[in-house]
Amino acid sequence: MPLSTSLHNKLDTSGSHHGRRRSLATHRNYATPVDQLCRELIDTDTDSSIAAAFAQGIAQTTQAIAEHFPDNIFADLDFLAAALLNQARRCANQDPQISATSPSQNLVELFARIVKLIELYGRHSSIRFRYAHDFLYGFDWARWVDKNPQMRSAVGPFDIEFLDYLHKRGTELLALIYHGDSKYPPLPSEQWRNPFGFSRAPADEAQLYLELATDGLVPVAGWDPLAQPVFDRDFHKLRQARADRLYGQK
């Protein structure tokens, strides 16, 4: 599907950030460039407004990651992009009102939610997590589903219901930080937040995630647009055990 010159320019700009991000895929070193994602996921039968919304949303997402998670190491967006596109198409097919107004509007709103979450948890927020890895590769989602699998097992890692939960949780964390919570205290502006029991220094983070991905211990294979997310294992416990084995406790 041909895209406008302005969208091509946006993809080129976002690609300059995204191209340096690494992949957890065993068959490549770097995350799929955003222009390639567009070519792979947008076919010639796709409505032009959806194609434009998709290209713009992917560009905004990669730029947001670069701005709010500058130390992020791995940034596979293949599954996220495919999931949002499929979700928007399903909503348009199921809701005549969406189909009648703008088939791309749902996709625009989905990407906007993703960008807002990136802003909420990133370096310009008092939450100030260092990486988006737990979100992109499903660790946050798997833990959420595992708390109530009977009600949540049908909810995907980037479905609206889970995105809304993350937004609510983010506002709760901001309140805890503001009130000086012992687990989530206010931090100096140069310090990253790490509430986990293992090191998340860049070299340790890279080694840990590469091993987890190689051994199939990530809930979402973010590099695969056709991935089947998994929640029925204690991924947090498995990750903690692997981290302890690699470099000991924090």
Steps between C-alpha positions, in 0.01 A plus 500: 500500500666828391565747781526876483837674487448639850440152640806366322699781661360409843594137448850601396535716812369235736710238326815693585416438867352152464766359270757500781276304734584135535278197454448196720445288190764231459516551122581874497685759705277804456130572529299512178517853352167682510479539124544124464226443759267709287585303188451166676176578684318735261383325184354647182144434617541710814296819512725802441387672820594193705837480324569866577390464864718192539810664355452809711433297815811287458709813440361667812557186708866462402563869558333479842718204601812688391395810696367342819712182517834612352683203655255244363704220346249275325204638307326232296169654395389232253242336726381828652447650154316194369287476815387863481427475129296182546318647797403810303375287212295281734340803664414649162340174389306456824385859552300652212545844652878475474477367145264778399707785644869424461651150482835650604381686809519197726859437391592863567357472850679171570838642405424813704444279806835331442680834471333632817610191692857545378490860622341397832769249592808657339780735599295822508259347753570454870456124438813503285546140394809445288366257241178417318600133480251373759217657301615409149578137585196433715634465854257762633213339310577141609509601866168685463328204330641254752324683783160418348542264203134404488399859426811623317638216290319625188651849533808553284820683600397813308122481527315805631407336830862437592617839374237663720625300797857619438383860489312456827800330660725782381283763667504290818880488490519877457287540812719258697813685392349836588418378851847351554417130487777276632507281188443786256670806653577823313830475311769749399459606137808303389397170661301222334239311699555128560251333736624155394729268691765482229733734315364689202826660397520501117752216463311283748164582341626410153651169611192404700248572226705331230520183708131511586405541134734222386346262754140597423450673834333821382117519501480684167737438209482864396708442186236267352178659370332158525619424853274318745534676838540273802396580856472162674854493635648704783718712273598740778626216718682346203658834415608558861655153516691555177621842616621352830688232310661749263613775733355452846251712683493877459 
